PDB file of N, CA and C in Angstrom:
ATOM      1  N   MET A  36     -11.489  14.006 -12.430  1.00 43.00           N
ATOM      2  CA  MET A  36     -10.064  13.916 -12.146  1.00 43.00           C
ATOM      3  C   MET A  36      -9.686  12.449 -11.941  1.00 43.00           C
ATOM      4  N   ASP A  37      -8.588  12.049 -12.475  1.00 53.00           N
ATOM      5  CA  ASP A  37      -8.172  10.655 -12.393  1.00 53.00           C
ATOM      6  C   ASP A  37      -7.296  10.350 -11.186  1.00 53.00           C
ATOM      7  N   GLY A  38      -7.032  11.331 -10.333  1.00 57.00           N
ATOM      8  CA  GLY A  38      -6.226  11.087  -9.139  1.00 57.00           C
ATOM      9  C   GLY A  38      -4.736  11.206  -9.383  1.00 57.00           C
ATOM     10  N   GLY A  39      -4.338  11.480 -10.615  1.00 57.00           N
ATOM     11  CA  GLY A  39      -2.918  11.576 -10.932  1.00 57.00           C
ATOM     12  C   GLY A  39      -2.446  13.020 -11.016  1.00 57.00           C
ATOM     13  N   SER A  40      -1.155  13.199 -11.077  1.00 62.00           N
ATOM     14  CA  SER A  40      -0.559  14.517 -11.237  1.00 62.00           C
ATOM     15  C   SER A  40       0.786  14.343 -11.915  1.00 62.00           C
ATOM     16  N   GLN A  41       1.515  15.421 -12.099  1.00 72.00           N
ATOM     17  CA  GLN A  41       2.847  15.346 -12.689  1.00 72.00           C
ATOM     18  C   GLN A  41       3.794  14.542 -11.805  1.00 72.00           C
ATOM     19  N   ARG A  42       3.535  14.512 -10.498  1.00 70.00           N
ATOM     20  CA  ARG A  42       4.411  13.805  -9.549  1.00 70.00           C
ATOM     21  C   ARG A  42       3.961  12.379  -9.287  1.00 70.00           C
ATOM     22  N   GLY A  43       2.754  12.019  -9.680  1.00 74.00           N
ATOM     23  CA  GLY A  43       2.259  10.667  -9.420  1.00 74.00           C
ATOM     24  C   GLY A  43       0.821  10.680  -8.940  1.00 74.00           C
ATOM     25  N   LEU A  44       0.394   9.592  -8.357  1.00 75.00           N
ATOM     26  CA  LEU A  44      -0.971   9.438  -7.880  1.00 75.00           C
ATOM     27  C   LEU A  44      -1.185  10.209  -6.582  1.00 75.00           C
ATOM     28  N   TYR A  45      -2.278  10.965  -6.497  1.00 78.00           N
ATOM     29  CA  TYR A  45      -2.611  11.731  -5.294  1.00 78.00           C
ATOM     30  C   TYR A  45      -3.485  10.866  -4.384  1.00 78.00           C
ATOM     31  N   VAL A  46      -3.121  10.761  -3.120  1.00 80.00           N
ATOM     32  CA  VAL A  46      -3.915  10.021  -2.138  1.00 80.00           C
ATOM     33  C   VAL A  46      -4.005  10.814  -0.843  1.00 80.00           C
ATOM     34  N   GLU A  47      -5.020  10.512  -0.060  1.00 86.00           N
ATOM     35  CA  GLU A  47      -5.164  11.078   1.279  1.00 86.00           C
ATOM     36  C   GLU A  47      -5.321   9.924   2.245  1.00 86.00           C
ATOM     37  N   GLY A  48      -4.891  10.122   3.478  1.00 88.00           N
ATOM     38  CA  GLY A  48      -5.025   9.071   4.479  1.00 88.00           C
ATOM     39  C   GLY A  48      -5.057   9.658   5.871  1.00 88.00           C
ATOM     40  N   LYS A  49      -5.153   8.800   6.846  1.00 92.00           N
ATOM     41  CA  LYS A  49      -5.192   9.208   8.246  1.00 92.00           C
ATOM     42  C   LYS A  49      -4.168   8.406   9.028  1.00 92.00           C
ATOM     43  N   LEU A  50      -3.600   9.017  10.037  1.00 93.00           N
ATOM     44  CA  LEU A  50      -2.727   8.326  10.985  1.00 93.00           C
ATOM     45  C   LEU A  50      -3.536   8.111  12.259  1.00 93.00           C
ATOM     46  N   ALA A  51      -3.490   6.919  12.802  1.00 95.00           N
ATOM     47  CA  ALA A  51      -4.287   6.577  13.980  1.00 95.00           C
ATOM     48  C   ALA A  51      -3.684   7.194  15.240  1.00 95.00           C
ATOM     49  N   LYS A  52      -4.518   7.909  15.979  1.00 94.00           N
ATOM     50  CA  LYS A  52      -4.075   8.492  17.247  1.00 94.00           C
ATOM     51  C   LYS A  52      -3.791   7.387  18.255  1.00 94.00           C
ATOM     52  N   GLY A  53      -2.748   7.583  19.054  1.00 95.00           N
ATOM     53  CA  GLY A  53      -2.420   6.619  20.084  1.00 95.00           C
ATOM     54  C   GLY A  53      -1.588   5.440  19.595  1.00 95.00           C
ATOM     55  N   VAL A  54      -1.204   5.456  18.318  1.00 96.00           N
ATOM     56  CA  VAL A  54      -0.387   4.374  17.758  1.00 96.00           C
ATOM     57  C   VAL A  54       1.042   4.893  17.640  1.00 96.00           C
ATOM     58  N   VAL A  55       1.979   4.202  18.272  1.00 96.00           N
ATOM     59  CA  VAL A  55       3.369   4.658  18.324  1.00 96.00           C
ATOM     60  C   VAL A  55       3.948   4.862  16.926  1.00 96.00           C
ATOM     61  N   LYS A  56       3.762   3.900  16.036  1.00 95.00           N
ATOM     62  CA  LYS A  56       4.315   4.020  14.677  1.00 95.00           C
ATOM     63  C   LYS A  56       3.711   5.213  13.944  1.00 95.00           C
ATOM     64  N   ALA A  57       2.427   5.496  14.161  1.00 94.00           N
ATOM     65  CA  ALA A  57       1.784   6.637  13.520  1.00 94.00           C
ATOM     66  C   ALA A  57       2.424   7.943  13.998  1.00 94.00           C
ATOM     67  N   ALA A  58       2.724   8.044  15.285  1.00 96.00           N
ATOM     68  CA  ALA A  58       3.377   9.237  15.823  1.00 96.00           C
ATOM     69  C   ALA A  58       4.770   9.396  15.228  1.00 96.00           C
ATOM     70  N   GLU A  59       5.487   8.283  15.068  1.00 95.00           N
ATOM     71  CA  GLU A  59       6.820   8.322  14.458  1.00 95.00           C
ATOM     72  C   GLU A  59       6.735   8.788  13.011  1.00 95.00           C
ATOM     73  N   VAL A  60       5.777   8.255  12.259  1.00 93.00           N
ATOM     74  CA  VAL A  60       5.612   8.634  10.861  1.00 93.00           C
ATOM     75  C   VAL A  60       5.273  10.114  10.753  1.00 93.00           C
ATOM     76  N   LEU A  61       4.401  10.606  11.614  1.00 93.00           N
ATOM     77  CA  LEU A  61       4.030  12.021  11.592  1.00 93.00           C
ATOM     78  C   LEU A  61       5.256  12.911  11.802  1.00 93.00           C
ATOM     79  N   LYS A  62       6.095  12.557  12.757  1.00 96.00           N
ATOM     80  CA  LYS A  62       7.321  13.329  12.994  1.00 96.00           C
ATOM     81  C   LYS A  62       8.233  13.307  11.777  1.00 96.00           C
ATOM     82  N   LEU A  63       8.376  12.147  11.152  1.00 94.00           N
ATOM     83  CA  LEU A  63       9.213  12.026   9.959  1.00 94.00           C
ATOM     84  C   LEU A  63       8.645  12.831   8.791  1.00 94.00           C
ATOM     85  N   MET A  64       7.322  12.826   8.642  1.00 92.00           N
ATOM     86  CA  MET A  64       6.690  13.607   7.581  1.00 92.00           C
ATOM     87  C   MET A  64       6.917  15.097   7.802  1.00 92.00           C
ATOM     88  N   ARG A  65       6.714  15.542   9.021  1.00 95.00           N
ATOM     89  CA  ARG A  65       6.881  16.971   9.332  1.00 95.00           C
ATOM     90  C   ARG A  65       8.324  17.432   9.151  1.00 95.00           C
ATOM     91  N   SER A  66       9.284  16.534   9.367  1.00 96.00           N
ATOM     92  CA  SER A  66      10.692  16.905   9.211  1.00 96.00           C
ATOM     93  C   SER A  66      11.143  16.836   7.749  1.00 96.00           C
ATOM     94  N   GLY A  67      10.299  16.253   6.887  1.00 94.00           N
ATOM     95  CA  GLY A  67      10.648  16.131   5.480  1.00 94.00           C
ATOM     96  C   GLY A  67      11.383  14.845   5.150  1.00 94.00           C
ATOM     97  N   ALA A  68      11.596  13.990   6.150  1.00 95.00           N
ATOM     98  CA  ALA A  68      12.309  12.732   5.920  1.00 95.00           C
ATOM     99  C   ALA A  68      11.472  11.747   5.101  1.00 95.00           C
ATOM    100  N   ILE A  69      10.148  11.868   5.170  1.00 89.00           N
ATOM    101  CA  ILE A  69       9.241  11.032   4.380  1.00 89.00           C
ATOM    102  C   ILE A  69       8.427  11.959   3.496  1.00 89.00           C
ATOM    103  N   ASP A  70       8.440  11.691   2.198  1.00 82.00           N
ATOM    104  CA  ASP A  70       7.636  12.512   1.288  1.00 82.00           C
ATOM    105  C   ASP A  70       6.963  11.664   0.211  1.00 82.00           C
ATOM    106  N   GLY A  71       6.863  10.353   0.458  1.00 82.00           N
ATOM    107  CA  GLY A  71       6.249   9.461  -0.509  1.00 82.00           C
ATOM    108  C   GLY A  71       5.525   8.319   0.165  1.00 82.00           C
ATOM    109  N   LEU A  72       4.966   7.449  -0.651  1.00 81.00           N
ATOM    110  CA  LEU A  72       4.168   6.340  -0.148  1.00 81.00           C
ATOM    111  C   LEU A  72       4.420   5.117  -1.014  1.00 81.00           C
ATOM    112  N   SER A  73       4.587   3.978  -0.385  1.00 78.00           N
ATOM    113  CA  SER A  73       4.716   2.720  -1.089  1.00 78.00           C
ATOM    114  C   SER A  73       3.585   1.808  -0.627  1.00 78.00           C
ATOM    115  N   ILE A  74       2.917   1.179  -1.574  1.00 73.00           N
ATOM    116  CA  ILE A  74       1.774   0.336  -1.244  1.00 73.00           C
ATOM    117  C   ILE A  74       2.146  -1.127  -1.470  1.00 73.00           C
ATOM    118  N   GLY A  75       1.988  -1.944  -0.445  1.00 67.00           N
ATOM    119  CA  GLY A  75       2.204  -3.383  -0.570  1.00 67.00           C
ATOM    120  C   GLY A  75       0.859  -4.080  -0.701  1.00 67.00           C
ATOM    121  N   PHE A  76       0.841  -5.211  -1.347  1.00 56.00           N
ATOM    122  CA  PHE A  76      -0.416  -5.935  -1.495  1.00 56.00           C
ATOM    123  C   PHE A  76      -0.152  -7.421  -1.639  1.00 56.00           C
ATOM    124  N   LYS A  77      -1.204  -8.201  -1.464  1.00 53.00           N
ATOM    125  CA  LYS A  77      -1.144  -9.648  -1.639  1.00 53.00           C
ATOM    126  C   LYS A  77      -2.126 -10.039  -2.733  1.00 53.00           C
ATOM    127  N   LEU A  78      -1.754 -11.008  -3.542  1.00 56.00           N
ATOM    128  CA  LEU A  78      -2.591 -11.443  -4.643  1.00 56.00           C
ATOM    129  C   LEU A  78      -2.611 -12.958  -4.708  1.00 56.00           C
ATOM    130  N   GLN A  79      -3.783 -13.525  -4.798  1.00 60.00           N
ATOM    131  CA  GLN A  79      -3.932 -14.966  -5.022  1.00 60.00           C
ATOM    132  C   GLN A  79      -4.891 -15.144  -6.182  1.00 60.00           C
ATOM    133  N   LEU A  80      -4.548 -15.986  -7.095  1.00 61.00           N
ATOM    134  CA  LEU A  80      -5.415 -16.248  -8.230  1.00 61.00           C
ATOM    135  C   LEU A  80      -6.376 -17.379  -7.882  1.00 61.00           C
ATOM    136  N   VAL A  81      -7.631 -17.027  -7.630  1.00 63.00           N
ATOM    137  CA  VAL A  81      -8.641 -18.005  -7.226  1.00 63.00           C
ATOM    138  C   VAL A  81      -8.838 -19.043  -8.322  1.00 63.00           C
ATOM    139  N   ARG A  82      -8.825 -18.608  -9.554  1.00 60.00           N
ATOM    140  CA  ARG A  82      -8.991 -19.571 -10.654  1.00 60.00           C
ATOM    141  C   ARG A  82      -7.895 -20.635 -10.608  1.00 60.00           C
ATOM    142  N   ALA A  83      -6.678 -20.202 -10.287  1.00 60.00           N
ATOM    143  CA  ALA A  83      -5.573 -21.160 -10.198  1.00 60.00           C
ATOM    144  C   ALA A  83      -5.821 -22.171  -9.092  1.00 60.00           C
ATOM    145  N   LEU A  84      -6.363 -21.720  -7.976  1.00 62.00           N
ATOM    146  CA  LEU A  84      -6.687 -22.645  -6.891  1.00 62.00           C
ATOM    147  C   LEU A  84      -7.735 -23.653  -7.332  1.00 62.00           C
ATOM    148  N   LEU A  85      -8.756 -23.174  -8.005  1.00 61.00           N
ATOM    149  CA  LEU A  85      -9.837 -24.052  -8.429  1.00 61.00           C
ATOM    150  C   LEU A  85      -9.380 -25.056  -9.479  1.00 61.00           C
ATOM    151  N   LEU A  86      -8.503 -24.642 -10.357  1.00 62.00           N
ATOM    152  CA  LEU A  86      -8.040 -25.515 -11.433  1.00 62.00           C
ATOM    153  C   LEU A  86      -6.769 -26.274 -11.069  1.00 62.00           C
ATOM    154  N   GLU A  87      -6.254 -26.040  -9.855  1.00 64.00           N
ATOM    155  CA  GLU A  87      -5.033 -26.685  -9.376  1.00 64.00           C
ATOM    156  C   GLU A  87      -3.874 -26.484 -10.349  1.00 64.00           C
ATOM    157  N   ILE A  88      -3.742 -25.238 -10.807  1.00 62.00           N
ATOM    158  CA  ILE A  88      -2.606 -24.898 -11.672  1.00 62.00           C
ATOM    159  C   ILE A  88      -1.714 -23.918 -10.926  1.00 62.00           C
ATOM    160  N   ASN A  89      -0.770 -23.350 -11.626  1.00 60.00           N
ATOM    161  CA  ASN A  89       0.219 -22.454 -11.036  1.00 60.00           C
ATOM    162  C   ASN A  89      -0.433 -21.326 -10.238  1.00 60.00           C
ATOM    163  N   ILE A  90      -0.019 -21.153  -8.989  1.00 58.00           N
ATOM    164  CA  ILE A  90      -0.543 -20.095  -8.127  1.00 58.00           C
ATOM    165  C   ILE A  90       0.540 -19.040  -7.964  1.00 58.00           C
ATOM    166  N   ARG A  91       0.182 -17.775  -8.226  1.00 60.00           N
ATOM    167  CA  ARG A  91       1.124 -16.674  -8.024  1.00 60.00           C
ATOM    168  C   ARG A  91       0.771 -15.961  -6.728  1.00 60.00           C
ATOM    169  N   ARG A  92       1.761 -15.650  -5.932  1.00 62.00           N
ATOM    170  CA  ARG A  92       1.540 -14.911  -4.694  1.00 62.00           C
ATOM    171  C   ARG A  92       2.516 -13.747  -4.636  1.00 62.00           C
ATOM    172  N   ILE A  93       1.975 -12.588  -4.320  1.00 64.00           N
ATOM    173  CA  ILE A  93       2.798 -11.413  -4.079  1.00 64.00           C
ATOM    174  C   ILE A  93       2.523 -11.019  -2.640  1.00 64.00           C
ATOM    175  N   ALA A  94       3.548 -10.988  -1.803  1.00 65.00           N
ATOM    176  CA  ALA A  94       3.356 -10.675  -0.389  1.00 65.00           C
ATOM    177  C   ALA A  94       4.408  -9.675   0.057  1.00 65.00           C
ATOM    178  N   THR A  95       4.052  -8.922   1.080  1.00 59.00           N
ATOM    179  CA  THR A  95       4.980  -7.942   1.630  1.00 59.00           C
ATOM    180  C   THR A  95       5.684  -8.533   2.823  1.00 59.00           C
TER     181      THR A  95
END
């Protein structure tokens, strides 16, 4: 299985107990207010650093 479906990529995760934001997210999920996931990431091109050329950065 490639992890995909008709609706998109399937993922599983955990919410940390004792974390206020995790409790808020759980309540929102249970109420149906949240039904998706957005992933942020950062990217640095090491080759660009080594060659002192254009560096691209993607940050959240």
